[in-house]
Amino acid sequence: MYPLKFEPILKQTLWGGDKIIPFKHLNDDLKGVGESWEISGVENNESVVANGPDKGLTLTDMVKKYREELVGEANYARFGNEFPLLIKFIDAKQDLSIQVHPTDELAKKRHNSKGKTEMWYVVGADEGAKLRSGFSEQITPKEYKDRVHNNTITDVLQEYEIHPGDVFFLPAGRIHSIGAGAFIAEIQQTSDITYRIYDFNRKDANGKTRELHTSQALDAINYEVLDDYRTKYEPLKDEPVELVACPYFTTSVYDMSEQISCDYSELDSFVIFICIEGSCLMTDNEGNEVRLGAGETVLLPATTQELTIVPQEGNVKLLETYV
């Protein structure tokens, strides 16, 4: 096996902006691209391999073909042929809806699906751009419903002005929304279940408001209030800094100007690298090479034992994630 790149799945949305195409250096004139699904095993949205002998196969094909070699023994036993993570870039030109995602337990009961725990890494932010995460004060489920109906739900949500490098961890059940001007990388469980709580009474091109799931969200929401919903970390040069470790993924950031060697001999998992800045050359223990530039994502199979990363252009910033 070898490091895998995939064709991006570009999604035009009502709220999409103009940052994703140039960031990924794509020769494309699509407008209003709100999301680029970088690595996806979601049914009917499976990523397609873009390089090497397996070019043209879907990610689902790859898991079925290589099984433990691709994802790791424990992951294959746990998830079977379903790839467990979904990687996206999201560019919001307008505020996204306020939403929540169910836990595994609730998603299994209602949709026979996985829940959705996720994290955000801020790639870029227009001046004044904000993210909402969690409640700013304690409210009851009844008050939640009343506030949605009288358009005051945003008054009790915690709001943060954001800057590149900011990190937010969003366990299933945490109410949240992405604000206008936010450009983020999102790492999440493989699930497309979203309860849309409030959409600012927006209408689409046909004058229709989007479907809301206010009642379904009622018992999916975790009403606990925290002092601070941001993920704090101390940036370091030329060594990985762990950002999030949870049952669904572990993610670190690399801020590099020098060569780094990674030892994966004890890790029973695939590894994903998302390039946020600069470009680098990656070489695995089999001698396979892959160049990764800003806006690109690569999947290293679980058979990878060692990896050498050499910066090529500018300062290199990478997100590393595995299960």
PDB file of C-alpha atoms in Angstrom:
ATOM      1  CA  MET A   1       0.000   0.000   0.000  1.00  0.00           C
ATOM      2  CA  TYR A   2       1.003   3.638  -0.434  1.00  0.00           C
ATOM      3  CA  PRO A   3      -0.105   7.169   0.635  1.00  0.00           C
ATOM      4  CA  LEU A   4      -3.491   7.916  -0.916  1.00  0.00           C
ATOM      5  CA  LYS A   5      -4.784  11.197  -2.286  1.00  0.00           C
ATOM      6  CA  PHE A   6      -8.442  11.661  -3.245  1.00  0.00           C
ATOM      7  CA  GLU A   7     -10.467  13.809  -5.615  1.00  0.00           C
ATOM      8  CA  PRO A   8     -12.193  16.549  -3.582  1.00  0.00           C
ATOM      9  CA  ILE A   9     -15.997  16.495  -3.472  1.00  0.00           C
ATOM     10  CA  LEU A  10     -17.003  20.147  -3.906  1.00  0.00           C
ATOM     11  CA  LYS A  11     -20.407  21.217  -2.620  1.00  0.00           C
ATOM     12  CA  GLN A  12     -22.097  24.436  -3.663  1.00  0.00           C
ATOM     13  CA  THR A  13     -24.305  25.859  -0.917  1.00  0.00           C
ATOM     14  CA  LEU A  14     -26.548  28.854  -0.299  1.00  0.00           C
ATOM     15  CA  TRP A  15     -23.997  30.176   2.202  1.00  0.00           C
ATOM     16  CA  GLY A  16     -20.788  29.134   0.396  1.00  0.00           C
ATOM     17  CA  GLY A  17     -17.942  31.550  -0.278  1.00  0.00           C
ATOM     18  CA  ASP A  18     -15.000  31.887  -2.654  1.00  0.00           C
ATOM     19  CA  LYS A  19     -12.014  30.694  -0.577  1.00  0.00           C
ATOM     20  CA  ILE A  20     -11.906  26.928  -1.172  1.00  0.00           C
ATOM     21  CA  ILE A  21     -11.088  26.896  -4.921  1.00  0.00           C
ATOM     22  CA  PRO A  22      -7.995  29.187  -4.670  1.00  0.00           C
ATOM     23  CA  PHE A  23      -6.882  27.646  -1.356  1.00  0.00           C
ATOM     24  CA  LYS A  24      -6.814  24.213  -2.974  1.00  0.00           C
ATOM     25  CA  HIS A  25      -5.268  25.617  -6.209  1.00  0.00           C
ATOM     26  CA  LEU A  26      -8.063  24.071  -8.277  1.00  0.00           C
ATOM     27  CA  ASN A  27      -8.623  24.960 -11.906  1.00  0.00           C
ATOM     28  CA  ASP A  28     -12.351  25.392 -11.461  1.00  0.00           C
ATOM     29  CA  ASP A  29     -14.783  28.301 -11.796  1.00  0.00           C
ATOM     30  CA  LEU A  30     -17.483  26.926  -9.471  1.00  0.00           C
ATOM     31  CA  LYS A  31     -19.099  29.674  -7.392  1.00  0.00           C
ATOM     32  CA  GLY A  32     -20.439  29.467  -3.850  1.00  0.00           C
ATOM     33  CA  VAL A  33     -18.468  26.393  -2.808  1.00  0.00           C
ATOM     34  CA  GLY A  34     -19.290  25.965   0.872  1.00  0.00           C
ATOM     35  CA  GLU A  35     -17.579  22.621   1.473  1.00  0.00           C
ATOM     36  CA  SER A  36     -14.844  20.422   0.095  1.00  0.00           C
ATOM     37  CA  TRP A  37     -15.185  16.861   1.337  1.00  0.00           C
ATOM     38  CA  GLU A  38     -11.574  15.726   1.386  1.00  0.00           C
ATOM     39  CA  ILE A  39     -11.931  12.168   2.647  1.00  0.00           C
ATOM     40  CA  SER A  40     -15.398  10.636   2.844  1.00  0.00           C
ATOM     41  CA  GLY A  41     -16.913   7.197   3.094  1.00  0.00           C
ATOM     42  CA  VAL A  42     -20.457   8.617   3.403  1.00  0.00           C
ATOM     43  CA  GLU A  43     -22.879   6.695   1.201  1.00  0.00           C
ATOM     44  CA  ASN A  44     -23.339   8.401  -2.195  1.00  0.00           C
ATOM     45  CA  ASN A  45     -20.489  10.776  -1.303  1.00  0.00           C
ATOM     46  CA  GLU A  46     -17.518   8.397  -1.348  1.00  0.00           C
ATOM     47  CA  SER A  47     -14.097   9.866  -2.102  1.00  0.00           C
ATOM     48  CA  VAL A  48     -12.312   8.526  -5.194  1.00  0.00           C
ATOM     49  CA  VAL A  49      -8.580   7.713  -5.162  1.00  0.00           C
ATOM     50  CA  ALA A  50      -6.644  10.220  -7.304  1.00  0.00           C
ATOM     51  CA  ASN A  51      -3.168   8.605  -7.436  1.00  0.00           C
ATOM     52  CA  GLY A  52      -1.296   5.336  -7.935  1.00  0.00           C
ATOM     53  CA  PRO A  53      -2.432   1.824  -8.912  1.00  0.00           C
ATOM     54  CA  ASP A  54      -5.775   2.149  -7.059  1.00  0.00           C
ATOM     55  CA  LYS A  55      -6.736   5.378  -8.842  1.00  0.00           C
ATOM     56  CA  GLY A  56     -10.482   5.418  -9.538  1.00  0.00           C
ATOM     57  CA  LEU A  57     -11.492   3.193  -6.635  1.00  0.00           C
ATOM     58  CA  THR A  58     -13.758   4.678  -3.968  1.00  0.00           C
ATOM     59  CA  LEU A  59     -12.718   4.848  -0.330  1.00  0.00           C
ATOM     60  CA  THR A  60     -15.371   2.204   0.420  1.00  0.00           C
ATOM     61  CA  ASP A  61     -13.848  -0.036  -2.295  1.00  0.00           C
ATOM     62  CA  MET A  62     -10.455   0.464  -0.662  1.00  0.00           C
ATOM     63  CA  VAL A  63     -11.654  -0.531   2.819  1.00  0.00           C
ATOM     64  CA  LYS A  64     -13.301  -3.657   1.405  1.00  0.00           C
ATOM     65  CA  LYS A  65     -10.169  -4.523  -0.580  1.00  0.00           C
ATOM     66  CA  TYR A  66      -7.481  -3.870   2.041  1.00  0.00           C
ATOM     67  CA  ARG A  67      -9.413  -4.106   5.329  1.00  0.00           C
ATOM     68  CA  GLU A  68      -6.992  -4.095   8.318  1.00  0.00           C
ATOM     69  CA  GLU A  69      -4.058  -3.090   6.112  1.00  0.00           C
ATOM     70  CA  LEU A  70      -5.756   0.218   5.382  1.00  0.00           C
ATOM     71  CA  VAL A  71      -7.566   1.086   8.611  1.00  0.00           C
ATOM     72  CA  GLY A  72      -5.921  -1.087  11.311  1.00  0.00           C
ATOM     73  CA  GLU A  73      -7.083  -4.258  13.046  1.00  0.00           C
ATOM     74  CA  ALA A  74      -9.002  -2.629  15.903  1.00  0.00           C
ATOM     75  CA  ASN A  75     -10.669  -0.123  13.568  1.00  0.00           C
ATOM     76  CA  TYR A  76     -11.763  -2.827  11.144  1.00  0.00           C
ATOM     77  CA  ALA A  77     -13.182  -4.870  14.019  1.00  0.00           C
ATOM     78  CA  ARG A  78     -15.018  -1.771  15.285  1.00  0.00           C
ATOM     79  CA  PHE A  79     -16.255  -0.189  12.040  1.00  0.00           C
ATOM     80  CA  GLY A  80     -16.167  -2.963   9.436  1.00  0.00           C
ATOM     81  CA  ASN A  81     -16.239  -1.593   5.888  1.00  0.00           C
ATOM     82  CA  GLU A  82     -17.309   1.889   7.007  1.00  0.00           C
ATOM     83  CA  PHE A  83     -14.450   4.406   7.033  1.00  0.00           C
ATOM     84  CA  PRO A  84     -14.763   6.091  10.452  1.00  0.00           C
ATOM     85  CA  LEU A  85     -13.800   9.728   9.714  1.00  0.00           C
ATOM     86  CA  LEU A  86     -15.039  12.495   7.432  1.00  0.00           C
ATOM     87  CA  ILE A  87     -12.618  15.344   6.614  1.00  0.00           C
ATOM     88  CA  LYS A  88     -13.870  18.685   5.232  1.00  0.00           C
ATOM     89  CA  PHE A  89     -12.941  22.267   4.503  1.00  0.00           C
ATOM     90  CA  ILE A  90     -15.831  24.670   5.142  1.00  0.00           C
ATOM     91  CA  ASP A  91     -16.070  28.271   3.878  1.00  0.00           C
ATOM     92  CA  ALA A  92     -19.000  30.279   5.230  1.00  0.00           C
ATOM     93  CA  LYS A  93     -19.856  33.500   3.416  1.00  0.00           C
ATOM     94  CA  GLN A  94     -23.024  33.749   5.535  1.00  0.00           C
ATOM     95  CA  ASP A  95     -23.901  32.455   8.994  1.00  0.00           C
ATOM     96  CA  LEU A  96     -24.681  28.753   8.950  1.00  0.00           C
ATOM     97  CA  SER A  97     -27.737  27.453  10.804  1.00  0.00           C
ATOM     98  CA  ILE A  98     -27.599  26.763  14.518  1.00  0.00           C
ATOM     99  CA  GLN A  99     -27.487  23.003  14.899  1.00  0.00           C
ATOM    100  CA  VAL A 100     -26.681  19.992  17.015  1.00  0.00           C
ATOM    101  CA  HIS A 101     -25.702  16.396  16.276  1.00  0.00           C
ATOM    102  CA  PRO A 102     -26.929  13.312  18.159  1.00  0.00           C
ATOM    103  CA  THR A 103     -24.788  10.927  20.189  1.00  0.00           C
ATOM    104  CA  ASP A 104     -24.086   7.402  18.947  1.00  0.00           C
ATOM    105  CA  GLU A 105     -26.845   6.061  21.183  1.00  0.00           C
ATOM    106  CA  LEU A 106     -29.526   8.458  19.947  1.00  0.00           C
ATOM    107  CA  ALA A 107     -28.406   8.231  16.308  1.00  0.00           C
ATOM    108  CA  LYS A 108     -28.529   4.432  16.446  1.00  0.00           C
ATOM    109  CA  LYS A 109     -32.017   4.488  17.952  1.00  0.00           C
ATOM    110  CA  ARG A 110     -33.470   7.054  15.534  1.00  0.00           C
ATOM    111  CA  HIS A 111     -31.490   6.618  12.324  1.00  0.00           C
ATOM    112  CA  ASN A 112     -29.538   3.359  12.661  1.00  0.00           C
ATOM    113  CA  SER A 113     -26.455   5.521  12.217  1.00  0.00           C
ATOM    114  CA  LYS A 114     -23.389   6.775  14.084  1.00  0.00           C
ATOM    115  CA  GLY A 115     -23.541  10.019  16.020  1.00  0.00           C
ATOM    116  CA  LYS A 116     -21.392  12.999  15.202  1.00  0.00           C
ATOM    117  CA  THR A 117     -18.580  14.291  17.375  1.00  0.00           C
ATOM    118  CA  GLU A 118     -16.364  16.768  15.526  1.00  0.00           C
ATOM    119  CA  MET A 119     -13.684  19.422  15.815  1.00  0.00           C
ATOM    120  CA  TRP A 120     -12.899  22.681  14.032  1.00  0.00           C
ATOM    121  CA  TYR A 121      -9.490  24.135  13.198  1.00  0.00           C
ATOM    122  CA  VAL A 122      -9.668  27.732  11.973  1.00  0.00           C
ATOM    123  CA  VAL A 123      -7.737  28.036   8.692  1.00  0.00           C
ATOM    124  CA  GLY A 124      -8.720  31.643   8.004  1.00  0.00           C
ATOM    125  CA  ALA A 125     -11.107  34.281   9.299  1.00  0.00           C
ATOM    126  CA  ASP A 126     -12.404  37.562   7.917  1.00  0.00           C
ATOM    127  CA  GLU A 127     -12.236  40.457  10.348  1.00  0.00           C
ATOM    128  CA  GLY A 128     -14.919  39.998  13.012  1.00  0.00           C
ATOM    129  CA  ALA A 129     -15.719  36.396  11.996  1.00  0.00           C
ATOM    130  CA  LYS A 130     -17.264  34.335  14.794  1.00  0.00           C
ATOM    131  CA  LEU A 131     -18.117  30.790  15.801  1.00  0.00           C
ATOM    132  CA  ARG A 132     -20.831  29.808  18.268  1.00  0.00           C
ATOM    133  CA  SER A 133     -20.256  26.877  20.597  1.00  0.00           C
ATOM    134  CA  GLY A 134     -22.296  25.923  23.672  1.00  0.00           C
ATOM    135  CA  PHE A 135     -24.592  27.893  25.944  1.00  0.00           C
ATOM    136  CA  SER A 136     -23.627  31.134  27.679  1.00  0.00           C
ATOM    137  CA  GLU A 137     -26.182  30.570  30.450  1.00  0.00           C
ATOM    138  CA  GLN A 138     -28.215  27.727  31.875  1.00  0.00           C
ATOM    139  CA  ILE A 139     -31.558  27.185  30.185  1.00  0.00           C
ATOM    140  CA  THR A 140     -34.199  24.464  30.341  1.00  0.00           C
ATOM    141  CA  PRO A 141     -35.452  22.420  27.375  1.00  0.00           C
ATOM    142  CA  LYS A 142     -38.721  24.391  27.531  1.00  0.00           C
ATOM    143  CA  GLU A 143     -36.871  27.711  27.429  1.00  0.00           C
ATOM    144  CA  TYR A 144     -34.816  26.413  24.493  1.00  0.00           C
ATOM    145  CA  LYS A 145     -38.006  25.722  22.525  1.00  0.00           C
ATOM    146  CA  ASP A 146     -39.513  29.102  23.457  1.00  0.00           C
ATOM    147  CA  ARG A 147     -36.350  30.934  22.389  1.00  0.00           C
ATOM    148  CA  VAL A 148     -36.269  29.204  19.017  1.00  0.00           C
ATOM    149  CA  HIS A 149     -39.881  30.226  18.412  1.00  0.00           C
ATOM    150  CA  ASN A 150     -39.374  33.844  19.481  1.00  0.00           C
ATOM    151  CA  ASN A 151     -36.036  34.243  17.646  1.00  0.00           C
ATOM    152  CA  THR A 152     -33.878  34.753  20.752  1.00  0.00           C
ATOM    153  CA  ILE A 153     -31.918  31.478  20.836  1.00  0.00           C
ATOM    154  CA  THR A 154     -28.702  33.263  19.774  1.00  0.00           C
ATOM    155  CA  ASP A 155     -28.909  35.419  22.936  1.00  0.00           C
ATOM    156  CA  VAL A 156     -27.967  32.413  25.094  1.00  0.00           C
ATOM    157  CA  LEU A 157     -25.193  30.952  22.907  1.00  0.00           C
ATOM    158  CA  GLN A 158     -21.508  31.478  23.571  1.00  0.00           C
ATOM    159  CA  GLU A 159     -19.934  33.426  20.708  1.00  0.00           C
ATOM    160  CA  TYR A 160     -16.222  33.699  19.913  1.00  0.00           C
ATOM    161  CA  GLU A 161     -14.336  35.996  17.571  1.00  0.00           C
ATOM    162  CA  ILE A 162     -11.894  33.720  15.800  1.00  0.00           C
ATOM    163  CA  HIS A 163      -8.373  33.792  14.335  1.00  0.00           C
ATOM    164  CA  PRO A 164      -6.301  31.269  12.345  1.00  0.00           C
ATOM    165  CA  GLY A 165      -5.129  28.417  14.582  1.00  0.00           C
ATOM    166  CA  ASP A 166      -8.123  28.533  16.943  1.00  0.00           C
ATOM    167  CA  VAL A 167      -9.516  25.094  17.825  1.00  0.00           C
ATOM    168  CA  PHE A 168     -12.975  24.009  19.009  1.00  0.00           C
ATOM    169  CA  PHE A 169     -13.925  20.482  20.066  1.00  0.00           C
ATOM    170  CA  LEU A 170     -17.632  19.717  19.592  1.00  0.00           C
ATOM    171  CA  PRO A 171     -18.800  16.517  21.248  1.00  0.00           C
ATOM    172  CA  ALA A 172     -22.171  15.233  20.057  1.00  0.00           C
ATOM    173  CA  GLY A 173     -24.895  17.180  21.845  1.00  0.00           C
ATOM    174  CA  ARG A 174     -23.140  20.573  21.860  1.00  0.00           C
ATOM    175  CA  ILE A 175     -25.175  23.307  20.159  1.00  0.00           C
ATOM    176  CA  HIS A 176     -23.078  25.255  17.645  1.00  0.00           C
ATOM    177  CA  SER A 177     -22.884  27.253  14.421  1.00  0.00           C
ATOM    178  CA  ILE A 178     -20.282  28.584  12.012  1.00  0.00           C
ATOM    179  CA  GLY A 179     -20.382  32.338  11.456  1.00  0.00           C
ATOM    180  CA  ALA A 180     -19.937  34.392   8.296  1.00  0.00           C
ATOM    181  CA  GLY A 181     -16.290  34.820   7.304  1.00  0.00           C
ATOM    182  CA  ALA A 182     -15.088  31.599   8.964  1.00  0.00           C
ATOM    183  CA  PHE A 183     -12.907  29.221   6.944  1.00  0.00           C
ATOM    184  CA  ILE A 184     -12.252  25.983   8.808  1.00  0.00           C
ATOM    185  CA  ALA A 185     -11.013  22.415   8.566  1.00  0.00           C
ATOM    186  CA  GLU A 186     -13.454  19.977  10.141  1.00  0.00           C
ATOM    187  CA  ILE A 187     -12.669  16.475  11.401  1.00  0.00           C
ATOM    188  CA  GLN A 188     -15.693  14.392  12.388  1.00  0.00           C
ATOM    189  CA  GLN A 189     -17.218  10.984  12.760  1.00  0.00           C
ATOM    190  CA  THR A 190     -18.616   9.543   9.547  1.00  0.00           C
ATOM    191  CA  SER A 191     -22.188  10.745   9.908  1.00  0.00           C
ATOM    192  CA  ASP A 192     -24.287  13.246   8.016  1.00  0.00           C
ATOM    193  CA  ILE A 193     -27.023  13.590  10.650  1.00  0.00           C
ATOM    194  CA  THR A 194     -27.684  17.199  11.567  1.00  0.00           C
ATOM    195  CA  TYR A 195     -30.576  18.661  13.545  1.00  0.00           C
ATOM    196  CA  ARG A 196     -31.091  22.198  12.232  1.00  0.00           C
ATOM    197  CA  ILE A 197     -32.429  24.220  15.146  1.00  0.00           C
ATOM    198  CA  TYR A 198     -32.629  27.771  13.829  1.00  0.00           C
ATOM    199  CA  ASP A 199     -31.845  29.281  10.407  1.00  0.00           C
ATOM    200  CA  PHE A 200     -32.391  33.033  10.940  1.00  0.00           C
ATOM    201  CA  ASN A 201     -35.700  32.748   9.017  1.00  0.00           C
ATOM    202  CA  ARG A 202     -33.745  32.540   5.741  1.00  0.00           C
ATOM    203  CA  LYS A 203     -35.483  31.720   2.477  1.00  0.00           C
ATOM    204  CA  ASP A 204     -33.974  29.845  -0.456  1.00  0.00           C
ATOM    205  CA  ALA A 205     -34.093  30.876  -4.145  1.00  0.00           C
ATOM    206  CA  ASN A 206     -37.692  29.617  -4.298  1.00  0.00           C
ATOM    207  CA  GLY A 207     -38.757  31.660  -1.282  1.00  0.00           C
ATOM    208  CA  LYS A 208     -38.965  28.626   1.015  1.00  0.00           C
ATOM    209  CA  THR A 209     -37.529  28.333   4.497  1.00  0.00           C
ATOM    210  CA  ARG A 210     -35.394  25.275   5.219  1.00  0.00           C
ATOM    211  CA  GLU A 211     -36.702  22.408   7.303  1.00  0.00           C
ATOM    212  CA  LEU A 212     -35.987  22.733  11.016  1.00  0.00           C
ATOM    213  CA  HIS A 213     -35.589  19.888  13.523  1.00  0.00           C
ATOM    214  CA  THR A 214     -36.318  21.848  16.703  1.00  0.00           C
ATOM    215  CA  SER A 215     -38.218  19.022  18.401  1.00  0.00           C
ATOM    216  CA  GLN A 216     -35.724  16.282  17.457  1.00  0.00           C
ATOM    217  CA  ALA A 217     -32.926  18.464  18.837  1.00  0.00           C
ATOM    218  CA  LEU A 218     -34.684  18.961  22.180  1.00  0.00           C
ATOM    219  CA  ASP A 219     -33.351  15.769  23.772  1.00  0.00           C
ATOM    220  CA  ALA A 220     -30.185  15.641  21.639  1.00  0.00           C
ATOM    221  CA  ILE A 221     -28.817  18.819  23.217  1.00  0.00           C
ATOM    222  CA  ASN A 222     -26.455  18.764  26.181  1.00  0.00           C
ATOM    223  CA  TYR A 223     -27.602  21.753  28.270  1.00  0.00           C
ATOM    224  CA  GLU A 224     -24.468  21.840  30.441  1.00  0.00           C
ATOM    225  CA  VAL A 225     -22.730  25.249  30.575  1.00  0.00           C
ATOM    226  CA  LEU A 226     -18.915  25.481  30.480  1.00  0.00           C
ATOM    227  CA  ASP A 227     -16.714  28.470  31.321  1.00  0.00           C
ATOM    228  CA  ASP A 228     -14.893  28.270  27.987  1.00  0.00           C
ATOM    229  CA  TYR A 229     -15.616  26.096  24.956  1.00  0.00           C
ATOM    230  CA  ARG A 230     -12.352  26.810  23.143  1.00  0.00           C
ATOM    231  CA  THR A 231      -9.537  24.241  23.063  1.00  0.00           C
ATOM    232  CA  LYS A 232      -6.391  25.778  24.554  1.00  0.00           C
ATOM    233  CA  TYR A 233      -2.953  24.631  23.418  1.00  0.00           C
ATOM    234  CA  GLU A 234       0.622  25.891  23.486  1.00  0.00           C
ATOM    235  CA  PRO A 235       2.040  26.249  19.934  1.00  0.00           C
ATOM    236  CA  LEU A 236       5.475  24.667  19.416  1.00  0.00           C
ATOM    237  CA  LYS A 237       7.820  24.591  16.439  1.00  0.00           C
ATOM    238  CA  ASP A 238       8.937  21.380  14.756  1.00  0.00           C
ATOM    239  CA  GLU A 239       7.143  18.901  16.992  1.00  0.00           C
ATOM    240  CA  PRO A 240       3.541  17.688  17.152  1.00  0.00           C
ATOM    241  CA  VAL A 241       1.153  19.387  19.588  1.00  0.00           C
ATOM    242  CA  GLU A 242      -1.898  17.347  20.550  1.00  0.00           C
ATOM    243  CA  LEU A 243      -5.143  19.307  20.150  1.00  0.00           C
ATOM    244  CA  VAL A 244      -7.905  16.741  20.724  1.00  0.00           C
ATOM    245  CA  ALA A 245      -7.950  13.158  22.003  1.00  0.00           C
ATOM    246  CA  CYS A 246     -11.382  11.519  22.165  1.00  0.00           C
ATOM    247  CA  PRO A 247     -12.808   8.031  21.503  1.00  0.00           C
ATOM    248  CA  TYR A 248     -13.356   8.933  17.821  1.00  0.00           C
ATOM    249  CA  PHE A 249     -10.095  10.620  16.801  1.00  0.00           C
ATOM    250  CA  THR A 250      -6.813  12.057  18.031  1.00  0.00           C
ATOM    251  CA  THR A 251      -5.603  15.205  16.280  1.00  0.00           C
ATOM    252  CA  SER A 252      -2.286  17.072  16.498  1.00  0.00           C
ATOM    253  CA  VAL A 253      -0.905  20.132  14.736  1.00  0.00           C
ATOM    254  CA  TYR A 254       2.587  20.318  13.223  1.00  0.00           C
ATOM    255  CA  ASP A 255       4.150  23.775  12.702  1.00  0.00           C
ATOM    256  CA  MET A 256       7.310  22.976  10.759  1.00  0.00           C
ATOM    257  CA  SER A 257      10.369  24.623   9.303  1.00  0.00           C
ATOM    258  CA  GLU A 258      12.621  21.560   9.704  1.00  0.00           C
ATOM    259  CA  GLN A 259      12.417  17.855   8.853  1.00  0.00           C
ATOM    260  CA  ILE A 260      10.340  15.662  11.189  1.00  0.00           C
ATOM    261  CA  SER A 261      10.289  11.856  11.458  1.00  0.00           C
ATOM    262  CA  CYS A 262       7.156  10.053  12.676  1.00  0.00           C
ATOM    263  CA  ASP A 263       7.197   6.543  14.163  1.00  0.00           C
ATOM    264  CA  TYR A 264       3.872   4.723  13.641  1.00  0.00           C
ATOM    265  CA  SER A 265       5.158   1.219  14.407  1.00  0.00           C
ATOM    266  CA  GLU A 266       3.021   1.009  17.584  1.00  0.00           C
ATOM    267  CA  LEU A 267      -0.081   2.640  16.056  1.00  0.00           C
ATOM    268  CA  ASP A 268      -2.884   0.361  14.846  1.00  0.00           C
ATOM    269  CA  SER A 269      -4.596   2.940  12.635  1.00  0.00           C
ATOM    270  CA  PHE A 270      -4.490   4.833   9.361  1.00  0.00           C
ATOM    271  CA  VAL A 271      -3.156   8.394   9.635  1.00  0.00           C
ATOM    272  CA  ILE A 272      -4.546  11.441   7.811  1.00  0.00           C
ATOM    273  CA  PHE A 273      -2.561  14.613   7.171  1.00  0.00           C
ATOM    274  CA  ILE A 274      -4.315  17.844   6.165  1.00  0.00           C
ATOM    275  CA  CYS A 275      -2.021  20.585   4.844  1.00  0.00           C
ATOM    276  CA  ILE A 276      -3.033  24.029   6.055  1.00  0.00           C
ATOM    277  CA  GLU A 277       0.006  26.014   4.952  1.00  0.00           C
ATOM    278  CA  GLY A 278       3.147  25.613   2.817  1.00  0.00           C
ATOM    279  CA  SER A 279       4.159  22.371   1.124  1.00  0.00           C
ATOM    280  CA  CYS A 280       6.189  19.322   2.072  1.00  0.00           C
ATOM    281  CA  LEU A 281       7.497  16.004   0.799  1.00  0.00           C
ATOM    282  CA  MET A 282       6.452  12.873   2.691  1.00  0.00           C
ATOM    283  CA  THR A 283       8.387   9.608   2.378  1.00  0.00           C
ATOM    284  CA  ASP A 284       7.279   6.366   4.057  1.00  0.00           C
ATOM    285  CA  ASN A 285       9.350   3.365   5.129  1.00  0.00           C
ATOM    286  CA  GLU A 286       8.668   1.652   1.766  1.00  0.00           C
ATOM    287  CA  GLY A 287      10.158   4.583  -0.133  1.00  0.00           C
ATOM    288  CA  ASN A 288       6.788   5.883  -1.384  1.00  0.00           C
ATOM    289  CA  GLU A 289       6.836   9.637  -1.820  1.00  0.00           C
ATOM    290  CA  VAL A 290       3.962  12.100  -1.878  1.00  0.00           C
ATOM    291  CA  ARG A 291       4.027  15.882  -2.073  1.00  0.00           C
ATOM    292  CA  LEU A 292       1.430  17.694   0.001  1.00  0.00           C
ATOM    293  CA  GLY A 293       0.545  21.346  -0.512  1.00  0.00           C
ATOM    294  CA  ALA A 294      -1.857  23.772   1.164  1.00  0.00           C
ATOM    295  CA  GLY A 295      -5.435  22.555   0.787  1.00  0.00           C
ATOM    296  CA  GLU A 296      -4.453  18.930   0.160  1.00  0.00           C
ATOM    297  CA  THR A 297      -5.121  15.857   2.290  1.00  0.00           C
ATOM    298  CA  VAL A 298      -3.408  12.459   2.311  1.00  0.00           C
ATOM    299  CA  LEU A 299      -4.357   9.115   3.871  1.00  0.00           C
ATOM    300  CA  LEU A 300      -1.519   6.877   5.086  1.00  0.00           C
ATOM    301  CA  PRO A 301      -2.512   3.201   5.405  1.00  0.00           C
ATOM    302  CA  ALA A 302      -2.165   1.421   8.743  1.00  0.00           C
ATOM    303  CA  THR A 303       0.763  -0.544   7.274  1.00  0.00           C
ATOM    304  CA  THR A 304       2.876   2.648   7.381  1.00  0.00           C
ATOM    305  CA  GLN A 305       5.614   2.203   9.998  1.00  0.00           C
ATOM    306  CA  GLU A 306       7.615   5.383   9.578  1.00  0.00           C
ATOM    307  CA  LEU A 307       7.199   8.710   7.814  1.00  0.00           C
ATOM    308  CA  THR A 308       9.670  11.488   7.078  1.00  0.00           C
ATOM    309  CA  ILE A 309       8.263  14.966   6.389  1.00  0.00           C
ATOM    310  CA  VAL A 310      10.538  17.526   4.715  1.00  0.00           C
ATOM    311  CA  PRO A 311       9.295  21.130   4.298  1.00  0.00           C
ATOM    312  CA  GLN A 312       9.651  22.395   0.730  1.00  0.00           C
ATOM    313  CA  GLU A 313       7.938  25.772   0.483  1.00  0.00           C
ATOM    314  CA  GLY A 314       7.551  28.224   3.339  1.00  0.00           C
ATOM    315  CA  ASN A 315       6.510  27.367   6.849  1.00  0.00           C
ATOM    316  CA  VAL A 316       4.501  24.145   6.846  1.00  0.00           C
ATOM    317  CA  LYS A 317       1.399  23.636   8.957  1.00  0.00           C
ATOM    318  CA  LEU A 318      -0.249  20.201   9.074  1.00  0.00           C
ATOM    319  CA  LEU A 319      -3.068  18.557  10.983  1.00  0.00           C
ATOM    320  CA  GLU A 320      -2.479  14.878  11.788  1.00  0.00           C
ATOM    321  CA  THR A 321      -5.433  12.715  12.793  1.00  0.00           C
ATOM    322  CA  TYR A 322      -6.040   9.015  13.442  1.00  0.00           C
ATOM    323  CA  VAL A 323      -8.498   6.763  15.265  1.00  0.00           C
TER     324      VAL A 323
END
